[in-house]
mmCIF file of C-alpha atoms and ligand atoms in Angstrom:
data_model
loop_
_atom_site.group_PDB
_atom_site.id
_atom_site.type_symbol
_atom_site.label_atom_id
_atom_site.label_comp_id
_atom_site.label_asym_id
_atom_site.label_seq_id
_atom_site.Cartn_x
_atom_site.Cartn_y
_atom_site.Cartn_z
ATOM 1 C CA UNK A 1 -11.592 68.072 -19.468
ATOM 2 C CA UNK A 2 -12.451 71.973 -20.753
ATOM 3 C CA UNK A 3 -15.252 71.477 -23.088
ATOM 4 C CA UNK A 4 -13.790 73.804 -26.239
ATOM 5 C CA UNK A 5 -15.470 74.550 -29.117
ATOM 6 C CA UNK A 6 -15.553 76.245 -32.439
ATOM 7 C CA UNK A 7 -17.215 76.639 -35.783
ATOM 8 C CA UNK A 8 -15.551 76.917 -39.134
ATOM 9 C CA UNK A 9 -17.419 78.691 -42.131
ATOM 10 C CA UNK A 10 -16.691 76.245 -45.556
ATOM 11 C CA UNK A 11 -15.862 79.101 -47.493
ATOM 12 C CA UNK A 12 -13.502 77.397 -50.309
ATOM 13 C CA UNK A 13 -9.660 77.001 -50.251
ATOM 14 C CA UNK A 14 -7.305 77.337 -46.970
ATOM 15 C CA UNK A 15 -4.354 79.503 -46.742
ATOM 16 C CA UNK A 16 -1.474 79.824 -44.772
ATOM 17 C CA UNK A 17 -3.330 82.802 -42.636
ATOM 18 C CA UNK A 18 -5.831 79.992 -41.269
ATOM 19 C CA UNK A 19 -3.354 77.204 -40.711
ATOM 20 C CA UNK A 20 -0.970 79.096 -38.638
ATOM 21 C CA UNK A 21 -4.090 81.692 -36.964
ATOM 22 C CA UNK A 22 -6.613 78.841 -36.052
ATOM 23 C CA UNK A 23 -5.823 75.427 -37.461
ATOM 24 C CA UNK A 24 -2.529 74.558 -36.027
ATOM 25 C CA UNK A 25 -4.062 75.819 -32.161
ATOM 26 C CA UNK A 26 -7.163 73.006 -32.903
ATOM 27 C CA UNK A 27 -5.029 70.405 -33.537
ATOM 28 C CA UNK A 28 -2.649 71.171 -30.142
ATOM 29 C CA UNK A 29 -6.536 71.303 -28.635
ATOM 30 C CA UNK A 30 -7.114 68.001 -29.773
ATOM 31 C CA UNK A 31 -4.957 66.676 -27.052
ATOM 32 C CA UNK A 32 -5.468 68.881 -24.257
ATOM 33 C CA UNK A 33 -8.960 69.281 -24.073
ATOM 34 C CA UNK A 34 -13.034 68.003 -24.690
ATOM 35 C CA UNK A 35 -12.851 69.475 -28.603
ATOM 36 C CA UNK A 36 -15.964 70.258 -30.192
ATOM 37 C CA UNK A 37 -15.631 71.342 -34.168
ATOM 38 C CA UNK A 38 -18.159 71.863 -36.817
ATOM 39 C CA UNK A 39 -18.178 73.167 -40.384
ATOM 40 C CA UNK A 40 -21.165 76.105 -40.024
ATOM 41 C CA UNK A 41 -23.155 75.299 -43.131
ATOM 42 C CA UNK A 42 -26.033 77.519 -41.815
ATOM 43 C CA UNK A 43 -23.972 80.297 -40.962
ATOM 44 C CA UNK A 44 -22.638 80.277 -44.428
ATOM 45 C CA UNK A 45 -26.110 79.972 -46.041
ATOM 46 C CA UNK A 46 -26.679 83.798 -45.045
ATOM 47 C CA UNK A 47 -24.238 85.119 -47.400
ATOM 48 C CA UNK A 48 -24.008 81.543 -50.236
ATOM 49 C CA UNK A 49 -27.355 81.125 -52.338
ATOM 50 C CA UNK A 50 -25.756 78.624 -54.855
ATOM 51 C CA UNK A 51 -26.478 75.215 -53.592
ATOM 52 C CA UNK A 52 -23.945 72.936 -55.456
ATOM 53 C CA UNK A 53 -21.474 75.209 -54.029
ATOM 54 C CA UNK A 54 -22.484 75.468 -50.526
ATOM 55 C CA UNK A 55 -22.991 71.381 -50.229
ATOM 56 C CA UNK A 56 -18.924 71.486 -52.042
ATOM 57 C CA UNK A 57 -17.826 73.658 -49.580
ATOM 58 C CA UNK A 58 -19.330 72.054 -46.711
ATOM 59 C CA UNK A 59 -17.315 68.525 -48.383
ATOM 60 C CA UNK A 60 -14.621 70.660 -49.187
ATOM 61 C CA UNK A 61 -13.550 71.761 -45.625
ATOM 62 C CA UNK A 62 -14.236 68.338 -43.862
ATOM 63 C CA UNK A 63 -11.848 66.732 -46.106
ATOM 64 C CA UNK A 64 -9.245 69.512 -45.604
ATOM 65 C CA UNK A 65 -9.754 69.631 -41.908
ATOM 66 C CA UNK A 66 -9.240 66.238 -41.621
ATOM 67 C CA UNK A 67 -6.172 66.146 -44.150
ATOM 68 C CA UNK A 68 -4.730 68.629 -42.083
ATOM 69 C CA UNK A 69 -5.197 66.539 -38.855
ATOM 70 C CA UNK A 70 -7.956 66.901 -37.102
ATOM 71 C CA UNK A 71 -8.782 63.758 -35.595
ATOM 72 C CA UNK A 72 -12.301 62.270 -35.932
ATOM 73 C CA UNK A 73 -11.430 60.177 -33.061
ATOM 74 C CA UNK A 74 -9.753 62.711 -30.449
ATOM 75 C CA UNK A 75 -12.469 65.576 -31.032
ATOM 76 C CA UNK A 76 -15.965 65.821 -31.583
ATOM 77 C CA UNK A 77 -16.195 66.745 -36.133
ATOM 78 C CA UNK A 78 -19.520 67.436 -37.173
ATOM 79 C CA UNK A 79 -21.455 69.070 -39.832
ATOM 80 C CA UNK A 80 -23.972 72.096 -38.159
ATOM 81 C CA UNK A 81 -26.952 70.756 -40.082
ATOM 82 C CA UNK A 82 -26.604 67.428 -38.622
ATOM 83 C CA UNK A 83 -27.835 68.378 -35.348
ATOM 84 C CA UNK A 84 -31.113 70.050 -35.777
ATOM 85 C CA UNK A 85 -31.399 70.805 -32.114
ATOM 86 C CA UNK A 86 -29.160 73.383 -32.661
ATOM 87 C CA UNK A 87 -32.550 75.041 -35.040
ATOM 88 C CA UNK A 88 -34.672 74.674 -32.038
ATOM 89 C CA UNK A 89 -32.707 75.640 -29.474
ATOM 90 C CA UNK A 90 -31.928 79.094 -32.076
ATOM 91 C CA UNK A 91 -35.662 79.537 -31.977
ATOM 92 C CA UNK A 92 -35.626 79.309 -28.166
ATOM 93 C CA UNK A 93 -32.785 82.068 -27.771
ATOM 94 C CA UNK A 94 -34.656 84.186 -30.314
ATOM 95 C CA UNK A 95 -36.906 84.891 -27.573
ATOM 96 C CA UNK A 96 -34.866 86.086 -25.160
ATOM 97 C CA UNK A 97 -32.710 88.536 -27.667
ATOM 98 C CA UNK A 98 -33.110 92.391 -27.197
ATOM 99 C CA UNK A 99 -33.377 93.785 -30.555
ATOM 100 C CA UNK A 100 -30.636 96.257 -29.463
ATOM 101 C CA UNK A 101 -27.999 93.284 -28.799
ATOM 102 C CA UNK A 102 -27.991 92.613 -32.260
ATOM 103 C CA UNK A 103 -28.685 96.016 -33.749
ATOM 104 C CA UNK A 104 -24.983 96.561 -32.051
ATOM 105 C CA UNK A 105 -23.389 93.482 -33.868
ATOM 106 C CA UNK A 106 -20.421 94.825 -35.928
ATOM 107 C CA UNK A 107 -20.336 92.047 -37.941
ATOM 108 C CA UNK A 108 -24.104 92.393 -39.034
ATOM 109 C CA UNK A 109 -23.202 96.113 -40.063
ATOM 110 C CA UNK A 110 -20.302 95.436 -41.822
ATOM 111 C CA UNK A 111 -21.418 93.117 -44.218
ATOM 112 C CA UNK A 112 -24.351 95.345 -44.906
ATOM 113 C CA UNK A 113 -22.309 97.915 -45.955
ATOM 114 C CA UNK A 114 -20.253 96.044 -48.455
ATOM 115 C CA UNK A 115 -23.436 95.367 -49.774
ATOM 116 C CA UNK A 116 -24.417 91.945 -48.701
ATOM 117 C CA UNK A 117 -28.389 91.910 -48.912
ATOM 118 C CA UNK A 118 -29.645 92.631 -45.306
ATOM 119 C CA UNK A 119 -31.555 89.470 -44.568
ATOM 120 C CA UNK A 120 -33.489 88.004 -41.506
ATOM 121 C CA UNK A 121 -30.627 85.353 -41.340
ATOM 122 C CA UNK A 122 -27.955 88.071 -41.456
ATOM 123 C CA UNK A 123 -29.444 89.595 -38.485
ATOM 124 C CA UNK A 124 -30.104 86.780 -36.406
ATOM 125 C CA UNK A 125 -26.574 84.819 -36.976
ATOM 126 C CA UNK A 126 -25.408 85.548 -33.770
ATOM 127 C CA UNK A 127 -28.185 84.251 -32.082
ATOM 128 C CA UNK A 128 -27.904 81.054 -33.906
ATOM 129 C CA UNK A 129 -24.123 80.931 -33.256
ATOM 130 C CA UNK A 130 -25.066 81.046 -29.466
ATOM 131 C CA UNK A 131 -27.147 77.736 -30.072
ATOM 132 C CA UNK A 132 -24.140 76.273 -31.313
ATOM 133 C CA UNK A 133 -21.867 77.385 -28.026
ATOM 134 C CA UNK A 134 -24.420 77.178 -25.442
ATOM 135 C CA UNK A 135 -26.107 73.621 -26.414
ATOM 136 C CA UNK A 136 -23.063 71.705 -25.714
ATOM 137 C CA UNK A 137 -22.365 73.671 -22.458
ATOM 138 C CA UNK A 138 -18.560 74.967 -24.142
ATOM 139 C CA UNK A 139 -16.624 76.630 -21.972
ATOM 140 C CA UNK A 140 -14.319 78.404 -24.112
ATOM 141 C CA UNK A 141 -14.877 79.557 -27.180
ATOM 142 C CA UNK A 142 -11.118 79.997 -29.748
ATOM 143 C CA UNK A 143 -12.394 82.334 -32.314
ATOM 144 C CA UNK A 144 -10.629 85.294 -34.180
ATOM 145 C CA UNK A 145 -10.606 88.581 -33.402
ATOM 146 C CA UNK A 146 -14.104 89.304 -35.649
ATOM 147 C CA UNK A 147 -15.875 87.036 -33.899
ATOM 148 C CA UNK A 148 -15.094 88.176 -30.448
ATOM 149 C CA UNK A 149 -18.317 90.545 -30.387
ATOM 150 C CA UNK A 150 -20.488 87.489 -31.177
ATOM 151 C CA UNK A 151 -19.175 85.043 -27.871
ATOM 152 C CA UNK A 152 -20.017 88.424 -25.952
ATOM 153 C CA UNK A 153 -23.466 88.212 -27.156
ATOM 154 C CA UNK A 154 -23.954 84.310 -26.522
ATOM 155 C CA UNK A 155 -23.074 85.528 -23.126
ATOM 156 C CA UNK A 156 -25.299 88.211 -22.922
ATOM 157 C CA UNK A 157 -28.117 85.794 -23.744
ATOM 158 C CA UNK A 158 -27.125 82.876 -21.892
ATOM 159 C CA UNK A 159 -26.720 84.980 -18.743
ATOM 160 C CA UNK A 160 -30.475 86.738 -19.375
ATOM 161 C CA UNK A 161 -31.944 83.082 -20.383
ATOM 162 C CA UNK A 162 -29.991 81.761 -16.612
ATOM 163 C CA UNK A 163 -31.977 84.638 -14.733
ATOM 164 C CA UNK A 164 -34.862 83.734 -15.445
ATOM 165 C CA UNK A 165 -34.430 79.598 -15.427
ATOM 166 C CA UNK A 166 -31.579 78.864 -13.581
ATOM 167 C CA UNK A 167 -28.657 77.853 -14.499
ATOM 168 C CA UNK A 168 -29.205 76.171 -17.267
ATOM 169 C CA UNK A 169 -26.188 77.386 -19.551
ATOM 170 C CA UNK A 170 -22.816 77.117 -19.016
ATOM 171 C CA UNK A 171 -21.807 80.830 -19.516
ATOM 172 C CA UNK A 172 -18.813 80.349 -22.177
ATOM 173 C CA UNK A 173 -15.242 82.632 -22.676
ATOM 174 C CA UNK A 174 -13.859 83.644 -26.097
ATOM 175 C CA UNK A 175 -9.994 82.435 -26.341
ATOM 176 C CA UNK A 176 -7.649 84.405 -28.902
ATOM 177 C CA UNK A 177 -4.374 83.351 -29.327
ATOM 178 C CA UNK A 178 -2.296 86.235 -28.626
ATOM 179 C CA UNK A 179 0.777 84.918 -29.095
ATOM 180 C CA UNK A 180 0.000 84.480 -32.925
ATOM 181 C CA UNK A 181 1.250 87.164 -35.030
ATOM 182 C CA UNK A 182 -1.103 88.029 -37.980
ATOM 183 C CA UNK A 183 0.345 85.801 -41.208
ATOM 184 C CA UNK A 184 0.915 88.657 -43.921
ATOM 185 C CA UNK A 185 0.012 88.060 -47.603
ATOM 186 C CA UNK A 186 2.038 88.586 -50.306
ATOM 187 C CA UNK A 187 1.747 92.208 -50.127
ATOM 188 C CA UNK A 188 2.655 92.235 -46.853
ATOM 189 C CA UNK A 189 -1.491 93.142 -45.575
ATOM 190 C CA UNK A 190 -3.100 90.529 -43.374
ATOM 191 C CA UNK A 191 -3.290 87.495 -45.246
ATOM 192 C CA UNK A 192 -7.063 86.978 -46.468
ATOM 193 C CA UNK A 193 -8.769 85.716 -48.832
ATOM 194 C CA UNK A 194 -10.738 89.353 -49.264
ATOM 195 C CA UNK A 195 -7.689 90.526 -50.226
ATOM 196 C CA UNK A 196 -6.634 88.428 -52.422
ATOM 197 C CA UNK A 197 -2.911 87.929 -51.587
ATOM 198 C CA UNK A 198 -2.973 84.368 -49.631
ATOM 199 C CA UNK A 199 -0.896 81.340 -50.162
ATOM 200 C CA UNK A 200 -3.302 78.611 -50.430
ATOM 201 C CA UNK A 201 -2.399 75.182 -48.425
ATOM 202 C CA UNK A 202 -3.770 72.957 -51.473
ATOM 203 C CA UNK A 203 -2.325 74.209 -54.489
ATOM 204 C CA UNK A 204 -0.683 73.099 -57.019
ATOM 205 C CA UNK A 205 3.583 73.695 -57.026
ATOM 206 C CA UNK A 206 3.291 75.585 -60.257
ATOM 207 C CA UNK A 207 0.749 77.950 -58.265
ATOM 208 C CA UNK A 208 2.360 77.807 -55.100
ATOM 209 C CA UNK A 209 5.965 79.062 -57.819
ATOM 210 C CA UNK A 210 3.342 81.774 -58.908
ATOM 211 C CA UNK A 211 2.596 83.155 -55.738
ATOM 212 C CA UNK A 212 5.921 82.898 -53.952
ATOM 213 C CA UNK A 213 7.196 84.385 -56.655
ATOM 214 C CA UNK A 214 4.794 87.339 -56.689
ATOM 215 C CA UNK A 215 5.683 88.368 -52.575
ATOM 216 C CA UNK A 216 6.468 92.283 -52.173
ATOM 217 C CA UNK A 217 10.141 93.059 -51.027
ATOM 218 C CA UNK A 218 12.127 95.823 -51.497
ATOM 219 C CA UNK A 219 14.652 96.250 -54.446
ATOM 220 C CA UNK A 220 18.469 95.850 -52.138
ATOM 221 C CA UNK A 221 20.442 94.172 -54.802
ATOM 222 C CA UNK A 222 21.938 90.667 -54.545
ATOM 223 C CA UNK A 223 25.339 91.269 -53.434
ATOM 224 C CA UNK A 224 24.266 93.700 -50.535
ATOM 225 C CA UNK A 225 23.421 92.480 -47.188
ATOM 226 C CA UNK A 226 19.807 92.477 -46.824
ATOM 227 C CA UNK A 227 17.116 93.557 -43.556
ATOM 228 C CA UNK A 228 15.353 90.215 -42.544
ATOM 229 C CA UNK A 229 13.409 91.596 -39.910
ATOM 230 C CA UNK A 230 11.007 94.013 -42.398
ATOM 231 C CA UNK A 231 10.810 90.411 -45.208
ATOM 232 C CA UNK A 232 7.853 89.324 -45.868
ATOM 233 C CA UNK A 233 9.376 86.694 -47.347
ATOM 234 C CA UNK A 234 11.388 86.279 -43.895
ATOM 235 C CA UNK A 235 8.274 86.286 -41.770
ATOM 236 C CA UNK A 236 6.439 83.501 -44.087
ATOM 237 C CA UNK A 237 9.478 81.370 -43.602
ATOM 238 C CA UNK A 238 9.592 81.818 -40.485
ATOM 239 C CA UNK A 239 6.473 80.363 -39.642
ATOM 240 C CA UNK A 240 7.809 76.986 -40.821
ATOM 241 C CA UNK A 241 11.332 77.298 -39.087
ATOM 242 C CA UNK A 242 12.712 76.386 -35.376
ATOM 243 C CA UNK A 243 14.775 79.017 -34.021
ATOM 244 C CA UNK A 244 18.607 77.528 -35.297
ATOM 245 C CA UNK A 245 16.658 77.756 -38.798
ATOM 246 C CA UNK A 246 15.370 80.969 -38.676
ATOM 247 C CA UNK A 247 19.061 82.247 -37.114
ATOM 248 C CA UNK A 248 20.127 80.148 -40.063
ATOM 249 C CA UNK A 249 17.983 82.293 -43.043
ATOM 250 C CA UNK A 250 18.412 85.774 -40.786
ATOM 251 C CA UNK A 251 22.182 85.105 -41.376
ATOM 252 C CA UNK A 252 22.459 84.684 -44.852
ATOM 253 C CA UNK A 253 19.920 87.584 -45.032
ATOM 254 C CA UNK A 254 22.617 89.393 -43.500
ATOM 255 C CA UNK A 255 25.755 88.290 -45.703
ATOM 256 C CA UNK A 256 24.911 89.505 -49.429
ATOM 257 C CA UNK A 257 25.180 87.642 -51.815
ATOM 258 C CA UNK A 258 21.681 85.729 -52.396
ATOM 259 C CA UNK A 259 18.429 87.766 -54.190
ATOM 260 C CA UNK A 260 14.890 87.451 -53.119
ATOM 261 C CA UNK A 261 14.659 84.667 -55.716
ATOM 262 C CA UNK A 262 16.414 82.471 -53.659
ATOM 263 C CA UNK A 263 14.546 83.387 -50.670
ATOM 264 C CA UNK A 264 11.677 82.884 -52.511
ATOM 265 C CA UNK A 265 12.464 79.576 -53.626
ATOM 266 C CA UNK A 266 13.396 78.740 -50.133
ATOM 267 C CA UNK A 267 10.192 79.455 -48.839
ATOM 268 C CA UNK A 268 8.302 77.595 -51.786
ATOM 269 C CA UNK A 269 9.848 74.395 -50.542
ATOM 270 C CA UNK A 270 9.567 75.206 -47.037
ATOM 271 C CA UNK A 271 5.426 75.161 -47.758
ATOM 272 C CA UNK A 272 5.154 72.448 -50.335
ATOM 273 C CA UNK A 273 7.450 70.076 -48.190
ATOM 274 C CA UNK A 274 5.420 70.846 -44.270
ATOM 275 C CA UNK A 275 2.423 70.230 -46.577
ATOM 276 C CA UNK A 276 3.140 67.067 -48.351
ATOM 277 C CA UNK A 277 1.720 64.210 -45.409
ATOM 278 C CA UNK A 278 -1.408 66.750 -45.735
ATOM 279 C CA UNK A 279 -1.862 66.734 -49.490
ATOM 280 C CA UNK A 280 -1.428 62.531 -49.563
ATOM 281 C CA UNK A 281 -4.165 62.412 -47.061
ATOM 282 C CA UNK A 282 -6.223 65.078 -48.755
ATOM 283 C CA UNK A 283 -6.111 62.639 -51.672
ATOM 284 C CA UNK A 284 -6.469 60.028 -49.818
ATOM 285 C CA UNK A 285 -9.934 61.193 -49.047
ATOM 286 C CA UNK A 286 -11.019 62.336 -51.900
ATOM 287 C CA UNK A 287 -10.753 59.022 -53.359
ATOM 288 C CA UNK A 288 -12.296 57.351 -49.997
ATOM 289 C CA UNK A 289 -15.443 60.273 -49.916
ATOM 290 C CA UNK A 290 -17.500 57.036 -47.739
ATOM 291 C CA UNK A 291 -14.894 57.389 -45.449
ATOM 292 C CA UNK A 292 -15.178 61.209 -44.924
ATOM 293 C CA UNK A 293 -19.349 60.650 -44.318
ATOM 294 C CA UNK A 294 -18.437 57.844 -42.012
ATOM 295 C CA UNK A 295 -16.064 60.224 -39.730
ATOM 296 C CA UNK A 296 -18.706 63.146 -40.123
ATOM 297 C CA UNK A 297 -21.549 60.685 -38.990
ATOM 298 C CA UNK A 298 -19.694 59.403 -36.209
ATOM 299 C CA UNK A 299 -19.280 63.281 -34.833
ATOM 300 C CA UNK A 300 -23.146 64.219 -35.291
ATOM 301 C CA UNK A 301 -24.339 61.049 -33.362
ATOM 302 C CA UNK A 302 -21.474 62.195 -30.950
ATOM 303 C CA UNK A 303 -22.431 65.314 -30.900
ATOM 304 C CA UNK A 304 -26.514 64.366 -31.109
ATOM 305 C CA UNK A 305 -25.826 62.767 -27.826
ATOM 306 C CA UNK A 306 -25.005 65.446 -25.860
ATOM 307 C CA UNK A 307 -27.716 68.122 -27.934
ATOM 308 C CA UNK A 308 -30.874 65.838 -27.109
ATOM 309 C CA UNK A 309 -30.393 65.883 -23.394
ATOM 310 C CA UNK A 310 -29.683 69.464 -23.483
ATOM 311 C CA UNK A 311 -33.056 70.673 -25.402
ATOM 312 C CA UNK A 312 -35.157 68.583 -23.431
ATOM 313 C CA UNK A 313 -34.158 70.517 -20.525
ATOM 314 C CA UNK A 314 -33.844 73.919 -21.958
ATOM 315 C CA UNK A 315 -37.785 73.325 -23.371
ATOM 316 C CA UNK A 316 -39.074 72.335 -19.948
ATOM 317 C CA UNK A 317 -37.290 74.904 -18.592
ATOM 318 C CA UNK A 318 -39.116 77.448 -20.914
ATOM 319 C CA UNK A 319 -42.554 75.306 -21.446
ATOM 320 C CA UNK A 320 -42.476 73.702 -24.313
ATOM 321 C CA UNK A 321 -44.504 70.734 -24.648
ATOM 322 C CA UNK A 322 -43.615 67.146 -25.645
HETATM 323 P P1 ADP B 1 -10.156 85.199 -44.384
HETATM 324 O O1 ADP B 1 -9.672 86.519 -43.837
HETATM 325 O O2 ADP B 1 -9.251 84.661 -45.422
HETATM 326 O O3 ADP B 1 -11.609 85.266 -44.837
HETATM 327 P P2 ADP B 1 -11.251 83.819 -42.155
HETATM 328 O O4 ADP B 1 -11.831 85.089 -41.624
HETATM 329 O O5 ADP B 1 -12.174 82.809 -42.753
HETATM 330 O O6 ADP B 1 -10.101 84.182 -43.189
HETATM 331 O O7 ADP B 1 -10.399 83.159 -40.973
HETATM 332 C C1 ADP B 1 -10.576 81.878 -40.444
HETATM 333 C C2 ADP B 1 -9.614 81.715 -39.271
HETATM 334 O O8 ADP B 1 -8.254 81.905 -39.692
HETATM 335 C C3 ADP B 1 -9.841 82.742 -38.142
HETATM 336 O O9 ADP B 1 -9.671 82.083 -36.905
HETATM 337 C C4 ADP B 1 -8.761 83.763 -38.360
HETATM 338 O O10 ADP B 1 -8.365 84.395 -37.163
HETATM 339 C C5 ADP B 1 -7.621 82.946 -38.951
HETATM 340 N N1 ADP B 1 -6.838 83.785 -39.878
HETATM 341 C C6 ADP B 1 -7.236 84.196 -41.109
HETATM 342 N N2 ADP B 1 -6.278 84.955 -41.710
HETATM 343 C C7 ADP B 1 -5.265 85.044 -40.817
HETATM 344 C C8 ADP B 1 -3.980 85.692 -40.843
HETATM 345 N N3 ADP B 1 -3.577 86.386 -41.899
HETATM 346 N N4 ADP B 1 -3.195 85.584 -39.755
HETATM 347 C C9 ADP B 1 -3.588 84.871 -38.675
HETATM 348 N N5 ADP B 1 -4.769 84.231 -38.589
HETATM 349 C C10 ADP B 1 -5.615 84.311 -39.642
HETATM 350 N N1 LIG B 2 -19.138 82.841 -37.098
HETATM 351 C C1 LIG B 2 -17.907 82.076 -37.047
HETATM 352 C C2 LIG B 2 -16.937 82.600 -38.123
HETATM 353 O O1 LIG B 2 -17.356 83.231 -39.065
HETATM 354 C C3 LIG B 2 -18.177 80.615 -37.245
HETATM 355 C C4 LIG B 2 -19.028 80.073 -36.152
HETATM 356 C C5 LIG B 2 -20.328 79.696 -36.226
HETATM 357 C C6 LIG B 2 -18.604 79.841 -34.813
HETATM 358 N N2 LIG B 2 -20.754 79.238 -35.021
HETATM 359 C C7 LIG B 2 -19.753 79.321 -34.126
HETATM 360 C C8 LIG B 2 -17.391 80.036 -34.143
HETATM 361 C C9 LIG B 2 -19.667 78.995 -32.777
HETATM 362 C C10 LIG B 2 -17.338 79.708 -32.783
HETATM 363 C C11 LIG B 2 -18.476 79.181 -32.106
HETATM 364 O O2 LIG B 2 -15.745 82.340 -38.027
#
């Protein structure tokens, strides 16, 4: 099977963006191919500097991840820290990184310029997220459309590093999923949580009301038939409709006679009911946290298996004693 893997930053509460962008595509993964997913604590650490937050957040998204079904037992769920290989095998790679490669990282220069503190870290993430791809040999790489630049760099490196040792790495592929439209937020941008305007999986109904509520449509009045096609309310419900139900909605769009209220409405119990078997086993594991740290210790000795081999043959290959 495909080895696949991907990293998720813990960066606080889900929203529908992620669930239909990146989360729902894992879980189809699950089944169809050698998953590898970790929560990237050490990625995060270049932009969090508050510890009890960073150690929450790492909690945080293992217990939603799971909740929201990935399976401990199909893939391979581990916590980035847990492996330390991946730290020497970063320190390797550092050494065969042109300055220029990641001088050219987007990412690197965006977050600079909305005034993130330049740091060493900051610089170098990319070469530690090619530690993460090319220690486990991943083929394919699902990432979004941000991240794209930094699987081209793992390449880049992997493909220098394989010139001058062999083939060593596996030289990996980014996978975007094309066929997912961007989720819009409320206002009808790109759903994100820089923006401000997401529907978050785990809240509570009354916020979930709030929110719904709050989504930008135009002001055709009740009785008049309405355009489903330019909703946003429309294309939020859509997501969590087959194709008689969104014929169904698109048709009473069409007849007059409802307001965006009851569109609105519609939609909040379209998301609160697809999400209720999620929120049970979110609580579920928040009152069973031993049970979380049991799953998450089963993936790094998983995952440990594989990275051990690997580094002893990347630091012979590159003469490093032990
Ligand atoms: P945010 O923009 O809220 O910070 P992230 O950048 O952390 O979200 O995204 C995590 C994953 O979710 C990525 O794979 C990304 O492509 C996907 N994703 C985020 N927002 C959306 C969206 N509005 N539509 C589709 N996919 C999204
Ligand atoms: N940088 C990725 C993001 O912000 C997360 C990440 C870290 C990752 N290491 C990775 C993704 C390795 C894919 C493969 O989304």
């Amino acid at each position: 099977m495909t080895r696949v893997l991907t990293g998720i930053q813990p960066s606080g509460a889900l929203h529908l963006g992620n669930y239909f962008g990146a989360i729902k595509q894992m879980k189809n993964l699950q089944d169809t191919s050698d998953l590898f997913i970790f929560i990237a604590n050490y990625h995060a650490l270049t932009s969090l500097k508050d510890a009890k937050a960073l150690k929450q957040n790492t909690l945080d998204a293992a217990i939603n991840f799971l909740a929201l079904g990935i399976d401990a037992n199909k893939s391979t769920f581990y916590v980035q820290s847990d492996v330390k290989e991946v730290l020497e095998l970063y320190w390797i790679l550092s050494s065969y990184t042109p300055m220029g490669l990641l001088e050219r990282a987007h990412s690197y220069k965006d977050k600079v310029a909305k005034g993130i503190a330049a740091n060493h870290s900051l610089f170098s993430y990319p070469v530690l997220m090619a530690a993460d791809i090319l220690l486990y040999d991943a083929a394919i790489v699902p990432v979004g459309k941000d991240q794209i630049q930094h699987v081209e760099m793992t390449r880049d490196i992997a493909i220098k590093f394989n010139n001058e040792h062999g083939d060593i790495f596996t030289i990996p592929e980014f996978k975007i999923d094309e066929i997912v439209a961007t989720v819009p937020g409320i206002d009808g941008a790109k759903m994100s949580k820089s923006y401000g305007n997401t529907i978050d999986i785990f809240c509570d109904v009354k916020t979930l009301k709030k929110t719904t509520g709050k989504i930008v449509t135009d002001s055709t009045p009740m009785d008049a038939p309405k355009d489903f096609s330019t909703c946003n309310v429309f294309a939020l419900a859509k997501l969590f409709l087959d194709a008689a139900g969104q014929e169904e909605l698109a048709q009473r769009y069409k007849k007059g006679g409802e307001g965006y209220g009851h569109f609105k409405a519609y939609l909040q119990t379209l998301v609160w009911d697809y999400f209720a078997p999620a929120r049970e086993k979110r609580a579920y594991y928040l009152a069973h946290i031993d049970e979380v740290y049991a799953l998450l210790d089963t993936g790094a000795k998983k995952a440990k298996s594989i990275a051990s081999k690997k580094i002893e043959i990347i630091k012979d290959a590159v003469g490093i004693y032990h």
